[in-house]
Amino acid sequence: MPAIPGPPLAPRRTGGPVGGLVGFNAMSHAEAATLLLSCCHSLRWAERVAAHRPYPTVDALLAAADEAGYDLSRAELDGALAAESSLPPHPGAPPAARTALRAAHAAYESSFGHAFVISLDGVRPGERLDQVLAGIRSRLGNEPEEERVIAAEELRRLARARLALRLAEGLTARHSEL
């Protein structure tokens, strides 16, 4: 009976590290926590996700990352948000769009005390600038507590997308330093 082809969770590279979920599960606790900190800048979140290894599936790992994100205290969330930075527009963006984005980011940071966070997972590259500008404009009118809830959800989505990307890219040492 022929084997059913499918993508391996952790391909081995000749002379390179084991990547994917198997590689993540095989890392030392310190290595896993460092990689996780590159996804969400909360030591408690990273420690908690790293401590529950091994994960049987990528979905289980991502669900654990989500759950740990919901358990962040107010201070931990503040710290994680403070470590985020606003992404610059694509280098090919028109100057007017760059100016609008800088002004929108400045207004948001002035109102809420941290960088604007939004997950653009699934948004086509050509639509990202518009999505960010629309997101900032719509969220600037939020009350601080309402925005805190939205920013926390976006941070969880960002952490999940970053972690999934690192798994897909093979978890090289380069990725843990991002």
PDB file of C-alpha atoms in Angstrom:
ATOM      1  CA  MET A   1       0.000   0.000   0.000  1.00  0.00           C
ATOM      2  CA  PRO A   2       1.578   3.346  -1.008  1.00  0.00           C
ATOM      3  CA  ALA A   3       2.142   6.022   1.607  1.00  0.00           C
ATOM      4  CA  ILE A   4      -0.178   8.994   1.536  1.00  0.00           C
ATOM      5  CA  PRO A   5       1.899  12.064   0.788  1.00  0.00           C
ATOM      6  CA  GLY A   6       1.575  15.028   3.080  1.00  0.00           C
ATOM      7  CA  PRO A   7       3.684  17.829   4.437  1.00  0.00           C
ATOM      8  CA  PRO A   8       5.997  16.740   7.222  1.00  0.00           C
ATOM      9  CA  LEU A   9       5.644  18.629  10.489  1.00  0.00           C
ATOM     10  CA  ALA A  10       9.381  18.749  10.975  1.00  0.00           C
ATOM     11  CA  PRO A  11      11.572  18.142   7.947  1.00  0.00           C
ATOM     12  CA  ARG A  12      15.182  17.302   8.564  1.00  0.00           C
ATOM     13  CA  ARG A  13      17.710  19.310   6.656  1.00  0.00           C
ATOM     14  CA  THR A  14      21.091  17.864   5.898  1.00  0.00           C
ATOM     15  CA  GLY A  15      23.508  19.413   8.335  1.00  0.00           C
ATOM     16  CA  GLY A  16      20.809  21.688   9.762  1.00  0.00           C
ATOM     17  CA  PRO A  17      18.489  21.736  12.722  1.00  0.00           C
ATOM     18  CA  VAL A  18      15.224  19.895  13.029  1.00  0.00           C
ATOM     19  CA  GLY A  19      12.455  22.392  12.442  1.00  0.00           C
ATOM     20  CA  GLY A  20       8.740  22.611  12.887  1.00  0.00           C
ATOM     21  CA  LEU A  21       6.907  21.150  15.835  1.00  0.00           C
ATOM     22  CA  VAL A  22       9.424  18.353  16.431  1.00  0.00           C
ATOM     23  CA  GLY A  23      12.227  20.912  16.580  1.00  0.00           C
ATOM     24  CA  PHE A  24      10.257  23.145  18.914  1.00  0.00           C
ATOM     25  CA  ASN A  25       9.455  20.242  21.231  1.00  0.00           C
ATOM     26  CA  ALA A  26      13.129  19.174  21.214  1.00  0.00           C
ATOM     27  CA  MET A  27      14.528  22.601  22.157  1.00  0.00           C
ATOM     28  CA  SER A  28      15.789  23.267  25.629  1.00  0.00           C
ATOM     29  CA  HIS A  29      13.385  25.256  27.781  1.00  0.00           C
ATOM     30  CA  ALA A  30      15.575  28.353  27.430  1.00  0.00           C
ATOM     31  CA  GLU A  31      15.733  28.043  23.629  1.00  0.00           C
ATOM     32  CA  ALA A  32      11.974  27.581  23.358  1.00  0.00           C
ATOM     33  CA  ALA A  33      11.294  30.541  25.668  1.00  0.00           C
ATOM     34  CA  THR A  34      13.661  32.742  23.635  1.00  0.00           C
ATOM     35  CA  LEU A  35      11.937  31.779  20.405  1.00  0.00           C
ATOM     36  CA  LEU A  36       8.522  32.393  21.972  1.00  0.00           C
ATOM     37  CA  LEU A  37       9.638  35.826  23.210  1.00  0.00           C
ATOM     38  CA  SER A  38      10.227  36.732  19.566  1.00  0.00           C
ATOM     39  CA  CYS A  39       6.511  36.066  19.023  1.00  0.00           C
ATOM     40  CA  CYS A  40       5.135  37.874  22.093  1.00  0.00           C
ATOM     41  CA  HIS A  41       7.239  39.949  24.458  1.00  0.00           C
ATOM     42  CA  SER A  42       5.839  38.491  27.663  1.00  0.00           C
ATOM     43  CA  LEU A  43       8.169  36.340  29.723  1.00  0.00           C
ATOM     44  CA  ARG A  44       5.248  34.717  31.563  1.00  0.00           C
ATOM     45  CA  TRP A  45       3.548  33.841  28.257  1.00  0.00           C
ATOM     46  CA  ALA A  46       6.770  32.401  26.802  1.00  0.00           C
ATOM     47  CA  GLU A  47       7.577  30.432  29.956  1.00  0.00           C
ATOM     48  CA  ARG A  48       4.071  29.003  30.166  1.00  0.00           C
ATOM     49  CA  VAL A  49       3.947  27.890  26.523  1.00  0.00           C
ATOM     50  CA  ALA A  50       7.469  26.424  26.720  1.00  0.00           C
ATOM     51  CA  ALA A  51       6.709  24.590  29.968  1.00  0.00           C
ATOM     52  CA  HIS A  52       3.831  22.594  28.486  1.00  0.00           C
ATOM     53  CA  ARG A  53       5.896  20.881  25.805  1.00  0.00           C
ATOM     54  CA  PRO A  54       5.800  18.495  24.087  1.00  0.00           C
ATOM     55  CA  TYR A  55       2.781  19.427  22.030  1.00  0.00           C
ATOM     56  CA  PRO A  56       1.173  16.630  19.997  1.00  0.00           C
ATOM     57  CA  THR A  57       0.148  18.894  17.111  1.00  0.00           C
ATOM     58  CA  VAL A  58       0.741  22.394  15.804  1.00  0.00           C
ATOM     59  CA  ASP A  59      -2.916  23.163  16.522  1.00  0.00           C
ATOM     60  CA  ALA A  60      -2.413  22.160  20.166  1.00  0.00           C
ATOM     61  CA  LEU A  61       0.616  24.447  20.422  1.00  0.00           C
ATOM     62  CA  LEU A  62      -1.249  27.371  18.863  1.00  0.00           C
ATOM     63  CA  ALA A  63      -4.239  26.781  21.155  1.00  0.00           C
ATOM     64  CA  ALA A  64      -1.916  26.786  24.181  1.00  0.00           C
ATOM     65  CA  ALA A  65      -0.372  30.042  22.947  1.00  0.00           C
ATOM     66  CA  ASP A  66      -3.846  31.572  22.678  1.00  0.00           C
ATOM     67  CA  GLU A  67      -4.819  30.371  26.141  1.00  0.00           C
ATOM     68  CA  ALA A  68      -1.637  31.727  27.693  1.00  0.00           C
ATOM     69  CA  GLY A  69      -2.356  35.082  26.026  1.00  0.00           C
ATOM     70  CA  TYR A  70      -5.745  35.271  27.725  1.00  0.00           C
ATOM     71  CA  ASP A  71      -4.086  34.787  31.111  1.00  0.00           C
ATOM     72  CA  LEU A  72      -1.764  37.796  30.949  1.00  0.00           C
ATOM     73  CA  SER A  73      -2.176  40.231  33.813  1.00  0.00           C
ATOM     74  CA  ARG A  74      -2.729  43.908  33.102  1.00  0.00           C
ATOM     75  CA  ALA A  75       0.958  44.646  33.786  1.00  0.00           C
ATOM     76  CA  GLU A  76       2.127  41.749  31.594  1.00  0.00           C
ATOM     77  CA  LEU A  77      -0.105  42.907  28.753  1.00  0.00           C
ATOM     78  CA  ASP A  78       1.197  46.462  29.170  1.00  0.00           C
ATOM     79  CA  GLY A  79       4.766  45.166  28.965  1.00  0.00           C
ATOM     80  CA  ALA A  80       4.086  43.071  25.881  1.00  0.00           C
ATOM     81  CA  LEU A  81       2.339  45.973  24.135  1.00  0.00           C
ATOM     82  CA  ALA A  82       5.141  48.369  25.110  1.00  0.00           C
ATOM     83  CA  ALA A  83       7.670  46.083  23.393  1.00  0.00           C
ATOM     84  CA  GLU A  84       5.771  46.185  20.095  1.00  0.00           C
ATOM     85  CA  SER A  85       6.702  48.705  17.439  1.00  0.00           C
ATOM     86  CA  SER A  86       4.800  50.160  14.540  1.00  0.00           C
ATOM     87  CA  LEU A  87       5.725  48.627  11.230  1.00  0.00           C
ATOM     88  CA  PRO A  88       6.775  51.031   8.521  1.00  0.00           C
ATOM     89  CA  PRO A  89       4.891  51.024   5.236  1.00  0.00           C
ATOM     90  CA  HIS A  90       6.150  49.041   2.269  1.00  0.00           C
ATOM     91  CA  PRO A  91       9.100  50.875   0.675  1.00  0.00           C
ATOM     92  CA  GLY A  92       7.071  51.327  -2.505  1.00  0.00           C
ATOM     93  CA  ALA A  93       4.236  53.137  -0.701  1.00  0.00           C
ATOM     94  CA  PRO A  94       3.544  56.641  -1.982  1.00  0.00           C
ATOM     95  CA  PRO A  95       4.936  59.514   0.129  1.00  0.00           C
ATOM     96  CA  ALA A  96       1.423  60.690   1.050  1.00  0.00           C
ATOM     97  CA  ALA A  97       0.597  57.236   2.401  1.00  0.00           C
ATOM     98  CA  ARG A  98       3.814  57.195   4.436  1.00  0.00           C
ATOM     99  CA  THR A  99       2.960  60.578   5.916  1.00  0.00           C
ATOM    100  CA  ALA A 100      -0.599  59.505   6.705  1.00  0.00           C
ATOM    101  CA  LEU A 101       0.639  56.328   8.371  1.00  0.00           C
ATOM    102  CA  ARG A 102       3.227  58.152  10.488  1.00  0.00           C
ATOM    103  CA  ALA A 103       0.592  60.663  11.628  1.00  0.00           C
ATOM    104  CA  ALA A 104      -1.932  57.921  12.408  1.00  0.00           C
ATOM    105  CA  HIS A 105       0.628  55.919  14.410  1.00  0.00           C
ATOM    106  CA  ALA A 106       1.650  59.041  16.339  1.00  0.00           C
ATOM    107  CA  ALA A 107      -1.975  59.862  17.173  1.00  0.00           C
ATOM    108  CA  TYR A 108      -2.642  56.301  18.323  1.00  0.00           C
ATOM    109  CA  GLU A 109       0.503  56.112  20.467  1.00  0.00           C
ATOM    110  CA  SER A 110      -0.314  59.486  21.999  1.00  0.00           C
ATOM    111  CA  SER A 111      -3.832  58.317  22.881  1.00  0.00           C
ATOM    112  CA  PHE A 112      -3.060  54.835  24.179  1.00  0.00           C
ATOM    113  CA  GLY A 113       0.623  54.856  25.179  1.00  0.00           C
ATOM    114  CA  HIS A 114       1.774  51.966  23.011  1.00  0.00           C
ATOM    115  CA  ALA A 115       2.250  51.059  19.369  1.00  0.00           C
ATOM    116  CA  PHE A 116      -0.777  50.159  17.295  1.00  0.00           C
ATOM    117  CA  VAL A 117      -0.994  46.374  16.968  1.00  0.00           C
ATOM    118  CA  ILE A 118      -3.000  44.592  14.343  1.00  0.00           C
ATOM    119  CA  SER A 119      -2.704  41.134  12.896  1.00  0.00           C
ATOM    120  CA  LEU A 120      -2.531  41.227   9.126  1.00  0.00           C
ATOM    121  CA  ASP A 121      -2.528  37.458   8.804  1.00  0.00           C
ATOM    122  CA  GLY A 122      -4.458  36.634   5.655  1.00  0.00           C
ATOM    123  CA  VAL A 123      -4.401  40.215   4.319  1.00  0.00           C
ATOM    124  CA  ARG A 124      -2.795  40.535   0.889  1.00  0.00           C
ATOM    125  CA  PRO A 125       0.366  42.675   0.841  1.00  0.00           C
ATOM    126  CA  GLY A 126      -1.216  45.280  -1.444  1.00  0.00           C
ATOM    127  CA  GLU A 127      -4.061  45.799   1.042  1.00  0.00           C
ATOM    128  CA  ARG A 128      -2.042  46.005   4.255  1.00  0.00           C
ATOM    129  CA  LEU A 129      -1.443  49.749   4.294  1.00  0.00           C
ATOM    130  CA  ASP A 130      -5.142  50.456   3.822  1.00  0.00           C
ATOM    131  CA  GLN A 131      -6.021  47.892   6.503  1.00  0.00           C
ATOM    132  CA  VAL A 132      -3.625  49.480   9.013  1.00  0.00           C
ATOM    133  CA  LEU A 133      -4.825  53.023   8.300  1.00  0.00           C
ATOM    134  CA  ALA A 134      -8.471  51.986   8.537  1.00  0.00           C
ATOM    135  CA  GLY A 135      -7.776  50.063  11.751  1.00  0.00           C
ATOM    136  CA  ILE A 136      -6.025  52.982  13.415  1.00  0.00           C
ATOM    137  CA  ARG A 137      -8.733  55.422  12.371  1.00  0.00           C
ATOM    138  CA  SER A 138     -11.539  53.199  13.625  1.00  0.00           C
ATOM    139  CA  ARG A 139      -9.816  52.371  16.913  1.00  0.00           C
ATOM    140  CA  LEU A 140      -8.733  55.932  17.766  1.00  0.00           C
ATOM    141  CA  GLY A 141     -12.283  56.652  18.926  1.00  0.00           C
ATOM    142  CA  ASN A 142     -12.258  53.800  21.439  1.00  0.00           C
ATOM    143  CA  GLU A 143     -12.257  54.324  25.170  1.00  0.00           C
ATOM    144  CA  PRO A 144      -8.954  53.187  26.717  1.00  0.00           C
ATOM    145  CA  GLU A 145     -10.402  50.033  28.306  1.00  0.00           C
ATOM    146  CA  GLU A 146     -12.204  49.035  25.106  1.00  0.00           C
ATOM    147  CA  GLU A 147      -8.994  49.546  23.117  1.00  0.00           C
ATOM    148  CA  ARG A 148      -7.037  47.510  25.653  1.00  0.00           C
ATOM    149  CA  VAL A 149      -9.324  44.526  25.003  1.00  0.00           C
ATOM    150  CA  ILE A 150      -8.972  44.919  21.225  1.00  0.00           C
ATOM    151  CA  ALA A 151      -5.187  45.392  21.413  1.00  0.00           C
ATOM    152  CA  ALA A 152      -4.891  42.280  23.611  1.00  0.00           C
ATOM    153  CA  GLU A 153      -6.820  40.229  21.044  1.00  0.00           C
ATOM    154  CA  GLU A 154      -4.696  41.573  18.184  1.00  0.00           C
ATOM    155  CA  LEU A 155      -1.539  40.782  20.171  1.00  0.00           C
ATOM    156  CA  ARG A 156      -2.733  37.178  20.665  1.00  0.00           C
ATOM    157  CA  ARG A 157      -3.434  36.909  16.932  1.00  0.00           C
ATOM    158  CA  LEU A 158       0.005  38.362  16.139  1.00  0.00           C
ATOM    159  CA  ALA A 159       1.746  35.962  18.522  1.00  0.00           C
ATOM    160  CA  ARG A 160      -0.104  33.023  16.989  1.00  0.00           C
ATOM    161  CA  ALA A 161       0.797  34.101  13.430  1.00  0.00           C
ATOM    162  CA  ARG A 162       4.433  34.718  14.357  1.00  0.00           C
ATOM    163  CA  LEU A 163       4.699  31.327  16.035  1.00  0.00           C
ATOM    164  CA  ALA A 164       3.098  29.555  13.079  1.00  0.00           C
ATOM    165  CA  LEU A 165       5.534  31.342  10.759  1.00  0.00           C
ATOM    166  CA  ARG A 166       8.539  30.304  12.842  1.00  0.00           C
ATOM    167  CA  LEU A 167       7.355  26.701  12.813  1.00  0.00           C
ATOM    168  CA  ALA A 168       6.874  26.819   9.042  1.00  0.00           C
ATOM    169  CA  GLU A 169      10.282  28.416   8.500  1.00  0.00           C
ATOM    170  CA  GLY A 170      12.098  25.726  10.447  1.00  0.00           C
ATOM    171  CA  LEU A 171      12.914  27.511  13.722  1.00  0.00           C
ATOM    172  CA  THR A 172      16.413  28.504  12.769  1.00  0.00           C
ATOM    173  CA  ALA A 173      18.488  30.484  15.270  1.00  0.00           C
ATOM    174  CA  ARG A 174      17.902  33.562  13.097  1.00  0.00           C
ATOM    175  CA  HIS A 175      14.182  33.467  13.876  1.00  0.00           C
ATOM    176  CA  SER A 176      14.623  33.426  17.627  1.00  0.00           C
ATOM    177  CA  GLU A 177      16.434  36.778  17.432  1.00  0.00           C
ATOM    178  CA  LEU A 178      13.682  38.694  15.596  1.00  0.00           C
TER     179      LEU A 178
END
